[in-house]
PDB file of C-alpha atoms in Angstrom:
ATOM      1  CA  UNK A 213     -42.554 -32.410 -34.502  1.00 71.00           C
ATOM      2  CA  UNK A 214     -39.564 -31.403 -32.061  1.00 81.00           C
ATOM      3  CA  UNK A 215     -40.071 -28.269 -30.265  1.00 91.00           C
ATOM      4  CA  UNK A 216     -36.521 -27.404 -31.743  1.00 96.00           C
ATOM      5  CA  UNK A 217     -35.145 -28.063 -34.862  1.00 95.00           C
ATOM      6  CA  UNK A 218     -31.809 -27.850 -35.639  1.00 95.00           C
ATOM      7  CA  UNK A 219     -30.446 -28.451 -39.333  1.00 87.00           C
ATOM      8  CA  UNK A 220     -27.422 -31.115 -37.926  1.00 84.00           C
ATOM      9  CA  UNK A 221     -25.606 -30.494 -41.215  1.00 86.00           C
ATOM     10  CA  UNK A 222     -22.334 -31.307 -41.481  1.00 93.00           C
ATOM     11  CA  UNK A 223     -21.220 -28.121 -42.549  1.00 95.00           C
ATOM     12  CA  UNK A 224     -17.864 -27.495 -43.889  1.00 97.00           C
ATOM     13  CA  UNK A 225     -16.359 -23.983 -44.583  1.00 96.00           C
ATOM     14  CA  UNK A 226     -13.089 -22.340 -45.288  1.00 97.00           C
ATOM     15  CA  UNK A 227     -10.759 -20.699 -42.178  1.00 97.00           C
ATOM     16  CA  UNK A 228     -11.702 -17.237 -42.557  1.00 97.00           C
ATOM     17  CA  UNK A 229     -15.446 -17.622 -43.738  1.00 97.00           C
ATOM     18  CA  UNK A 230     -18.498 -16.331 -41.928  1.00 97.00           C
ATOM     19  CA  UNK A 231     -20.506 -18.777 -40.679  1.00 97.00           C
ATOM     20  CA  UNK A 232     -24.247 -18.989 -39.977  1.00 96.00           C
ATOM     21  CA  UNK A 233     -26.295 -21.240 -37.781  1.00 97.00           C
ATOM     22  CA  UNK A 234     -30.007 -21.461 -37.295  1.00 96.00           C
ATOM     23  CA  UNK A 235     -32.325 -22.939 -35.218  1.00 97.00           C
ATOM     24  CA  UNK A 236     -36.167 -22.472 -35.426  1.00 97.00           C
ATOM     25  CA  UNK A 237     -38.681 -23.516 -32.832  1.00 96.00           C
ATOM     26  CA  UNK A 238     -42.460 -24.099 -32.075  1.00 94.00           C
ATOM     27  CA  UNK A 239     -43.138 -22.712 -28.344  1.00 93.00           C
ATOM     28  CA  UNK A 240     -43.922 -19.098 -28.237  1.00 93.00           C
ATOM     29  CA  UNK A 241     -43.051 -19.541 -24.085  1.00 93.00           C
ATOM     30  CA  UNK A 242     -39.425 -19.890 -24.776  1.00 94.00           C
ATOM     31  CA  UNK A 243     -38.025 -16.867 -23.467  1.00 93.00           C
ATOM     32  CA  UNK A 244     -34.197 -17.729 -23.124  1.00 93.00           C
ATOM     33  CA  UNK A 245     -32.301 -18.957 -26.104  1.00 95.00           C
ATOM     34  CA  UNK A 246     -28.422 -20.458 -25.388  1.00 95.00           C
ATOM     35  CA  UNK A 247     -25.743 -21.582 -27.905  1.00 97.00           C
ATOM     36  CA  UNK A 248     -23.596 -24.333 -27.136  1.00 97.00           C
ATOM     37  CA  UNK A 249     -20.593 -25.817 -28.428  1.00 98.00           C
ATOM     38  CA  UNK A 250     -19.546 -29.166 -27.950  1.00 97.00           C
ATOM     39  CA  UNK A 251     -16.378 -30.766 -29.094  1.00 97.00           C
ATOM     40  CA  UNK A 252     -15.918 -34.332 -29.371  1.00 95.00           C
ATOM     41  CA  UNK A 253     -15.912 -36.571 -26.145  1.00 94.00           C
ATOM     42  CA  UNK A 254     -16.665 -33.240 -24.194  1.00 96.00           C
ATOM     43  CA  UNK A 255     -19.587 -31.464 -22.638  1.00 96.00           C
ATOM     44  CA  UNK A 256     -21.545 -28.679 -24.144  1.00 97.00           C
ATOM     45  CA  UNK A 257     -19.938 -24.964 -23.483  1.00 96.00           C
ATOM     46  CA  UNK A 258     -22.048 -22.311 -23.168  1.00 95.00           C
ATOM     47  CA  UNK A 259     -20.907 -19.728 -25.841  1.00 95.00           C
ATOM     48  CA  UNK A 260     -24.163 -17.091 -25.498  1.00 93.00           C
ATOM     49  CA  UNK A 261     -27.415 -16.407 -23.961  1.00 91.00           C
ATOM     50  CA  UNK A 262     -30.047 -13.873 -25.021  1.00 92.00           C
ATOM     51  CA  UNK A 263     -33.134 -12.748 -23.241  1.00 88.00           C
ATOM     52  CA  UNK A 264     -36.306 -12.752 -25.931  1.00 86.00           C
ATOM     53  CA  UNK A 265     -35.989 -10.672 -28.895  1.00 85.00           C
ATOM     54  CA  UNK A 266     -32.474  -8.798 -30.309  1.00 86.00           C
ATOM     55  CA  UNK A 267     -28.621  -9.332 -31.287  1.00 92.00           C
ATOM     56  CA  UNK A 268     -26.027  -9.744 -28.767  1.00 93.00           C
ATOM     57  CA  UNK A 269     -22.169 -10.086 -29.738  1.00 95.00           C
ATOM     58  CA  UNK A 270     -19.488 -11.447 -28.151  1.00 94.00           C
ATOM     59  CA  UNK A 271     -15.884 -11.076 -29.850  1.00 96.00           C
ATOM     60  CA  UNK A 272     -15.994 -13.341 -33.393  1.00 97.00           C
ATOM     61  CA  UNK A 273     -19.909 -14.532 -32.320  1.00 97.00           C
ATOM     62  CA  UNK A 274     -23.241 -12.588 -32.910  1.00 97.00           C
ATOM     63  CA  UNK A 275     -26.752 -14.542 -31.404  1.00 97.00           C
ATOM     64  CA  UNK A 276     -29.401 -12.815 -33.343  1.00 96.00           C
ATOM     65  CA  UNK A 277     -33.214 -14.061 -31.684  1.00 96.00           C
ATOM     66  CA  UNK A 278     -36.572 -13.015 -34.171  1.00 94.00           C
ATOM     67  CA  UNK A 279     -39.494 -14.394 -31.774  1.00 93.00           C
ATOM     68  CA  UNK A 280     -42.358 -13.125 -34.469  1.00 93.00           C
ATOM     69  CA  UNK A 281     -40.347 -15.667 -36.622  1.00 94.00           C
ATOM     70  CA  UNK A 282     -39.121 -18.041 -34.008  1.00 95.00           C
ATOM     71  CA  UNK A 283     -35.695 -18.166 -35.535  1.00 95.00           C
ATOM     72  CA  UNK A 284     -32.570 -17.887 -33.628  1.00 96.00           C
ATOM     73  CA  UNK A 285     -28.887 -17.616 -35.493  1.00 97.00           C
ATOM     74  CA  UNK A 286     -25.704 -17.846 -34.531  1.00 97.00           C
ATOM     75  CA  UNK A 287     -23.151 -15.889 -36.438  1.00 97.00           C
ATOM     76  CA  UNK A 288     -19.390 -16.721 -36.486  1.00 97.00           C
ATOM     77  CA  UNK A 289     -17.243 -14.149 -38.109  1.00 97.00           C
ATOM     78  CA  UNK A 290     -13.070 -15.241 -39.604  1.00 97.00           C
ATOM     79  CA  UNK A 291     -13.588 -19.136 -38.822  1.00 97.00           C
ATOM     80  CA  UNK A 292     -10.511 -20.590 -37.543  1.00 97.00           C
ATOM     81  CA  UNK A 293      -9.810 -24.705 -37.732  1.00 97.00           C
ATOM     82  CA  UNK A 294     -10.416 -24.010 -33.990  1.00 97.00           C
ATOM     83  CA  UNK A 295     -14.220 -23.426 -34.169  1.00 97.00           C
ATOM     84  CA  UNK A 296     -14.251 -26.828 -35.623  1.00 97.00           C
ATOM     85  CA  UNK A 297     -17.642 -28.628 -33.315  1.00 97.00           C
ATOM     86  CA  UNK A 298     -20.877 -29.503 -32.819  1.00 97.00           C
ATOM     87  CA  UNK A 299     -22.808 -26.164 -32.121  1.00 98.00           C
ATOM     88  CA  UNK A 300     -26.194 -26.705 -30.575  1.00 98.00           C
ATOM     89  CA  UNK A 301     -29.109 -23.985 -29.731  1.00 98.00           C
ATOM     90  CA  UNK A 302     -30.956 -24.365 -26.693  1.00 97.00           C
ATOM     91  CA  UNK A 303     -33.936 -22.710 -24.934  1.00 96.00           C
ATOM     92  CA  UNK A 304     -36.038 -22.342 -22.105  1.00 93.00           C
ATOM     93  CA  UNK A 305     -39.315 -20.576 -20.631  1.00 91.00           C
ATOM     94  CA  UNK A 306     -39.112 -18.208 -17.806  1.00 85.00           C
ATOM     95  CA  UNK A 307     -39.747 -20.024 -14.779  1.00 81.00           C
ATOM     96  CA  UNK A 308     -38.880 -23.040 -15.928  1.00 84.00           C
ATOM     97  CA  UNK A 309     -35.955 -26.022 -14.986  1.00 81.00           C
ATOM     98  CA  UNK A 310     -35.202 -27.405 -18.311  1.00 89.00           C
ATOM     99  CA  UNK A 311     -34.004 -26.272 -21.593  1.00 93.00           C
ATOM    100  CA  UNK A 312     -34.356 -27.932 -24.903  1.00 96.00           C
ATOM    101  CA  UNK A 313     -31.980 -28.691 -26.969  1.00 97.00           C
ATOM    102  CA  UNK A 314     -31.662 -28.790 -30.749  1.00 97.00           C
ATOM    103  CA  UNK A 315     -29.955 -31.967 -32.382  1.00 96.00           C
ATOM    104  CA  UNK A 316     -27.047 -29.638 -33.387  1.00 96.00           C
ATOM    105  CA  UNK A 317     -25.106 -28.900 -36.578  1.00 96.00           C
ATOM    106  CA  UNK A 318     -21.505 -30.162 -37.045  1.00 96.00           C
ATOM    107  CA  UNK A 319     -19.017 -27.248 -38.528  1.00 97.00           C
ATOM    108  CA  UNK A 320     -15.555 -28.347 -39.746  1.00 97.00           C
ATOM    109  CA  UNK A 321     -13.594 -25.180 -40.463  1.00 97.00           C
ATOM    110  CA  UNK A 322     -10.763 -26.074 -43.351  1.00 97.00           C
ATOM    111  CA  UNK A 323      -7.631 -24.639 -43.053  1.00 96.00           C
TER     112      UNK A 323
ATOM    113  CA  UNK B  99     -12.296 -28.719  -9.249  1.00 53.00           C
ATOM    114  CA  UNK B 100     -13.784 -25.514 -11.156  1.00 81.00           C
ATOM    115  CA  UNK B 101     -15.900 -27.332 -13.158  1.00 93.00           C
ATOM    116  CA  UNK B 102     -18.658 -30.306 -13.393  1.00 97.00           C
ATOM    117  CA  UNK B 103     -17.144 -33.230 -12.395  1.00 97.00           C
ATOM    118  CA  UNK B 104     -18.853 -36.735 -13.178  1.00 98.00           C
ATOM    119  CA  UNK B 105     -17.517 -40.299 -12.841  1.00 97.00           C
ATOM    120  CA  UNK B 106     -16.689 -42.519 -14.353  1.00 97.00           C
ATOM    121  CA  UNK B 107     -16.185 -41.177 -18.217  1.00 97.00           C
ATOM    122  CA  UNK B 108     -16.763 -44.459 -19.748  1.00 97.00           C
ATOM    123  CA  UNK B 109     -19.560 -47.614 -18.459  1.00 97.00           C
ATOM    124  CA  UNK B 110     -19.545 -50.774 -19.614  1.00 98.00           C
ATOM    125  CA  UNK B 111     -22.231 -52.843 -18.595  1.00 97.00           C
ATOM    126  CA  UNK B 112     -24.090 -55.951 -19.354  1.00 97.00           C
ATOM    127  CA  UNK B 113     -27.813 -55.941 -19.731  1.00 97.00           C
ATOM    128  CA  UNK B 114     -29.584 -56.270 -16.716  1.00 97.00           C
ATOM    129  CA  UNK B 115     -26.857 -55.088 -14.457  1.00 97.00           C
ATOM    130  CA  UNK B 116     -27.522 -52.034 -12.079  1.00 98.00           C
ATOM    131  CA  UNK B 117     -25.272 -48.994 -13.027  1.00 98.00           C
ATOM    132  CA  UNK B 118     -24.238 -45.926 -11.015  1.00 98.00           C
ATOM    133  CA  UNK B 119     -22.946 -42.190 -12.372  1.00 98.00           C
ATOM    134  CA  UNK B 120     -21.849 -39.527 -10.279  1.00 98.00           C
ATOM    135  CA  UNK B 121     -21.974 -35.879 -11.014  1.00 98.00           C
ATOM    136  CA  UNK B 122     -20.105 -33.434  -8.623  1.00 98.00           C
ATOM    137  CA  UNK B 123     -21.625 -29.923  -9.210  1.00 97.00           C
ATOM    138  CA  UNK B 124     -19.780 -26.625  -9.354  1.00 96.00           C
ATOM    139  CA  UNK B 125     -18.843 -25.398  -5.333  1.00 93.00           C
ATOM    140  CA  UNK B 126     -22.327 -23.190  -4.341  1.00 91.00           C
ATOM    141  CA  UNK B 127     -24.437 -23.916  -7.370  1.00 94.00           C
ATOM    142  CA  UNK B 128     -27.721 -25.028  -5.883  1.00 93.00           C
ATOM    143  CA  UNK B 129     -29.422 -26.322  -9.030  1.00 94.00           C
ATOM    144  CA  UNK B 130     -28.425 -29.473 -10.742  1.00 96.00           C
ATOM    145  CA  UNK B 131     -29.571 -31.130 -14.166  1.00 97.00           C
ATOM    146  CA  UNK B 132     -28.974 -34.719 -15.611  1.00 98.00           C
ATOM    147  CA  UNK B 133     -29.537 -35.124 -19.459  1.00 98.00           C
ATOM    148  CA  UNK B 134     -29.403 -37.868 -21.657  1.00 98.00           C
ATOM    149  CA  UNK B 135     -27.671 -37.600 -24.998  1.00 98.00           C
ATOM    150  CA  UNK B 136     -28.187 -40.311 -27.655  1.00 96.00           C
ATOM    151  CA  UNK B 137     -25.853 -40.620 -30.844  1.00 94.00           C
ATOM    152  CA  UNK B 138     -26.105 -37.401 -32.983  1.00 92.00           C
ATOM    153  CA  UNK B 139     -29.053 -35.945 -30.897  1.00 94.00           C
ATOM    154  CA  UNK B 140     -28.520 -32.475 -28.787  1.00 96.00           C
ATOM    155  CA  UNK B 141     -29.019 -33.424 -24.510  1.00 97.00           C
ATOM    156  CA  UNK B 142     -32.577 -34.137 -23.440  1.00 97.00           C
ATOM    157  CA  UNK B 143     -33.740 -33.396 -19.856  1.00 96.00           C
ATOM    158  CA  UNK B 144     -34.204 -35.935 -17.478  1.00 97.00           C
ATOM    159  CA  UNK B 145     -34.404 -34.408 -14.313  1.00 97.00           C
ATOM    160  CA  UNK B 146     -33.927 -31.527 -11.797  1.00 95.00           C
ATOM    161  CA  UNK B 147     -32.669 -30.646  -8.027  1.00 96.00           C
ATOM    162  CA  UNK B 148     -32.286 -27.714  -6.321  1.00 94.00           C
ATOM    163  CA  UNK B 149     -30.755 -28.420  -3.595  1.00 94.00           C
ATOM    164  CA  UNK B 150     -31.721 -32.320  -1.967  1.00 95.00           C
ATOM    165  CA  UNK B 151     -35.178 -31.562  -3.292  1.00 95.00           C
ATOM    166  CA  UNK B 152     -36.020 -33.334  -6.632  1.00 96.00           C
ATOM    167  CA  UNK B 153     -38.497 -30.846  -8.157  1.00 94.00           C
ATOM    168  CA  UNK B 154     -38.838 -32.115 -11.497  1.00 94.00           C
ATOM    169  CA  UNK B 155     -38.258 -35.952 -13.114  1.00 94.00           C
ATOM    170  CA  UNK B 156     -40.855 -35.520 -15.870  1.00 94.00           C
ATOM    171  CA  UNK B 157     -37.746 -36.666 -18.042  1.00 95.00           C
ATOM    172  CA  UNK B 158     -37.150 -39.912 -16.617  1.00 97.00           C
ATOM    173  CA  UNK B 159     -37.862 -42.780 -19.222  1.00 95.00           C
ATOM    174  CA  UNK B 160     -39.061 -45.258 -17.040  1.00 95.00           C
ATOM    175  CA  UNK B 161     -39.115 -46.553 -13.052  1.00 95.00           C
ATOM    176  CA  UNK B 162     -35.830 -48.489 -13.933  1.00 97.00           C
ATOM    177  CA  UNK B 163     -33.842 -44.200 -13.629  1.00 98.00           C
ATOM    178  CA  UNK B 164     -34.018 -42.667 -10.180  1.00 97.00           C
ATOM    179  CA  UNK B 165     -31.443 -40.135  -9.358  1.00 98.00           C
ATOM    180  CA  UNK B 166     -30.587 -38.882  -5.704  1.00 97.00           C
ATOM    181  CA  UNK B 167     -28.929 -35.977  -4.162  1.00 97.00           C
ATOM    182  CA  UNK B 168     -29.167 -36.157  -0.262  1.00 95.00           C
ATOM    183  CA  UNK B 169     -26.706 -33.737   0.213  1.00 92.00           C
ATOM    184  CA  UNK B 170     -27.714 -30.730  -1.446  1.00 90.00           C
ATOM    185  CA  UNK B 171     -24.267 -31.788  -3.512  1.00 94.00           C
ATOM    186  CA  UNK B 172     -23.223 -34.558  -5.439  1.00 97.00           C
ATOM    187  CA  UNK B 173     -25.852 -36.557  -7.252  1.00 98.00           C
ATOM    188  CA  UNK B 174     -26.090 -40.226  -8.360  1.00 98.00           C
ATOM    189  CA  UNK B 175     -28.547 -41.130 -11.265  1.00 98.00           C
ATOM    190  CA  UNK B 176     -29.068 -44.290 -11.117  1.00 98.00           C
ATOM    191  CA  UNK B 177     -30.215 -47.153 -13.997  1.00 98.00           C
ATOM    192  CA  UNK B 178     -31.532 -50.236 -12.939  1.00 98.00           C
ATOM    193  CA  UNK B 179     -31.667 -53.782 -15.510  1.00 97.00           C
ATOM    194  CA  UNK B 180     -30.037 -51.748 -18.182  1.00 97.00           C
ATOM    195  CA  UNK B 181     -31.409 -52.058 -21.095  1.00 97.00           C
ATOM    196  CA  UNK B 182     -29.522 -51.534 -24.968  1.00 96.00           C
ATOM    197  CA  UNK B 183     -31.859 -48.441 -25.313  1.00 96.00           C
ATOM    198  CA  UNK B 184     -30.057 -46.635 -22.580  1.00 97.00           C
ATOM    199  CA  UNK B 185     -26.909 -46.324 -24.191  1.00 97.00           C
ATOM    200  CA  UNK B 186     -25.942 -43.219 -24.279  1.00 98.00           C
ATOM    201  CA  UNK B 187     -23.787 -40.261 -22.617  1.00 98.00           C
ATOM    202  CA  UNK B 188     -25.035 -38.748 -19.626  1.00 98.00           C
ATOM    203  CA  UNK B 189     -24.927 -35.306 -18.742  1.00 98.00           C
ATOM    204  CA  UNK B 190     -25.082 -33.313 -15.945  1.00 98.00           C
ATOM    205  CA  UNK B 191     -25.100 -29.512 -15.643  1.00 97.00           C
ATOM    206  CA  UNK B 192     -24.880 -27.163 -12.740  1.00 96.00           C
ATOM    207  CA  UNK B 193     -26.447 -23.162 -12.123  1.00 93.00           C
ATOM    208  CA  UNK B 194     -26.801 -20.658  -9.529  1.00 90.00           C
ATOM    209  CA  UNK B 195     -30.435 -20.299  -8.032  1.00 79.00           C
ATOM    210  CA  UNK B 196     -32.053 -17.669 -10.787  1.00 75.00           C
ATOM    211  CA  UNK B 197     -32.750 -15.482  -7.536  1.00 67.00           C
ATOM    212  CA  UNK B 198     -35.625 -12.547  -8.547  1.00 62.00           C
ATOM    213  CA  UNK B 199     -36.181 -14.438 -11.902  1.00 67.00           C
ATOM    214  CA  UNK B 200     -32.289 -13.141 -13.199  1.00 75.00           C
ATOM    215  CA  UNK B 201     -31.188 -16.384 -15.235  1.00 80.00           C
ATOM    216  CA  UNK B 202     -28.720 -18.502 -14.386  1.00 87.00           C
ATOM    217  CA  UNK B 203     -26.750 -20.712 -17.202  1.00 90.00           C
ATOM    218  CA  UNK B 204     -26.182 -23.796 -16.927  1.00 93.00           C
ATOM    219  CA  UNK B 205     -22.098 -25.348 -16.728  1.00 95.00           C
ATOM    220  CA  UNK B 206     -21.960 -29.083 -18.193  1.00 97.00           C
ATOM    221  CA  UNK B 207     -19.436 -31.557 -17.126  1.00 97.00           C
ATOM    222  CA  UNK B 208     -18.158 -33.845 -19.723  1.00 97.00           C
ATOM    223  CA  UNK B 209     -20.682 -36.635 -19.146  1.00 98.00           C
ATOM    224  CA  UNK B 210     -20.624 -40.368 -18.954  1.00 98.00           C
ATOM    225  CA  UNK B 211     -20.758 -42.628 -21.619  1.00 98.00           C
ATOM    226  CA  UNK B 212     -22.710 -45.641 -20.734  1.00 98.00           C
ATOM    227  CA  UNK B 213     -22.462 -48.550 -23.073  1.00 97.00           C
ATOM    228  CA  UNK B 214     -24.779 -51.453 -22.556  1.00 97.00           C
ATOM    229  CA  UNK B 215     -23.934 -54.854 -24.104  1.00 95.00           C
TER     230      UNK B 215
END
């Protein structure tokens, strides 16, 4: 079992639609939990961070993090064609170098 | 540059040959990351500097990866009698030291894609 697991989809939605991605995990250490986007032939861009438990919102994206259920989401709010990408979760303990990645889920926003 | 920068974007290779990718870090960020992403898999660690110091390679697959930063700066991972297996883009990432325990994300470059025939 992967410490991360990711649902890689693809998942395909309508410009405009709210879109959710999860991530659930099997470390209770994991302190720091990161969304990334990636678009094709590019590296991952760091959309969000959140420190253990709580929502944080940025603009169009909301991170929720529910350690008791080690599930993380990643809300997108009005999709636009633009948001089209590979969206990975990432996390890592305190004190630690390395963070692990999910396999990531591939959105394609329709106009 | 303002980002990540690593060279070259694409590697072709035979296997057996010796191959070379360089990663320029963002200007000041002591610590530096190289991960491996396969086909349709999210990045997996490989190793870690902060500075010239190489404090963690628990990720390296075998003897054959070594990665170097004498510098403090650039880095050069390294892949010795490629094999087919190590196909794959790799990716290196930058941070500021998480001075007091206050996280520091990490900035990826765009990676190399290595493609061993």
């Amino acid at each position: 079992q992967k410490e991360v697991e990711q649902d890689p989809g693809p998942l395909s939605v309508p410009e405009g639609a709210i879109v959710s991605l999860n991530c659930t995990y099997s470390n209770s250490a994991f302190q720091y939990f990161m969304w990334y986007r990636q678009y094709s032939r590019k590296g991952p861009e760091l959309l969000m961070y959140t420190y253990s438990s709580g929502n944080k919102e940025d603009g169009r994206f909301t991170a929720q993090v529910d350690k008791s259920s080690k599930y993380i989401s990643l809300f997108i709010r009005d999709s636009q064609p633009s948001d089209s990408a590979t969206y990975l979760c990432a996390m890592k303990q305190t004190g630690a170098n390395n963070l692990f990645f999910g396999t990531g889920t591939r959105l394609t926003v329709i106009p | 540059g303002a980002g990540v920068s690593q060279s070259p974007r694409y590697k072709v290779a035979k296997r057996g040959q010796d191959v070379a990718l360089r990663c320029d870090p963002i200007s000041g960020h002591v610590s530096l990351f190289w991960y491996q992403q396969a086909l349709g898999q999210g990045p997996e660690f490989l190793t870690y500097f902060q500075n010239e110091a190489q404090l963690d390679k628990s990720g390296l697959p075998s003897d054959r990866f070594f990665a170097e930063r004498p510098e403090g700066s650039v880095s050069t991972l390294k892949i010795q009698r490629t094999q087919q297996e190590d196909s794959a883009v790799y990716l290196c990432a930058s941070s500021l030291d998480e001075f007091r325990g206050l996280y520091q994300p990490q900035h990826f470059g765009d990676g190399t894609r290595l493609s061993i025939l």
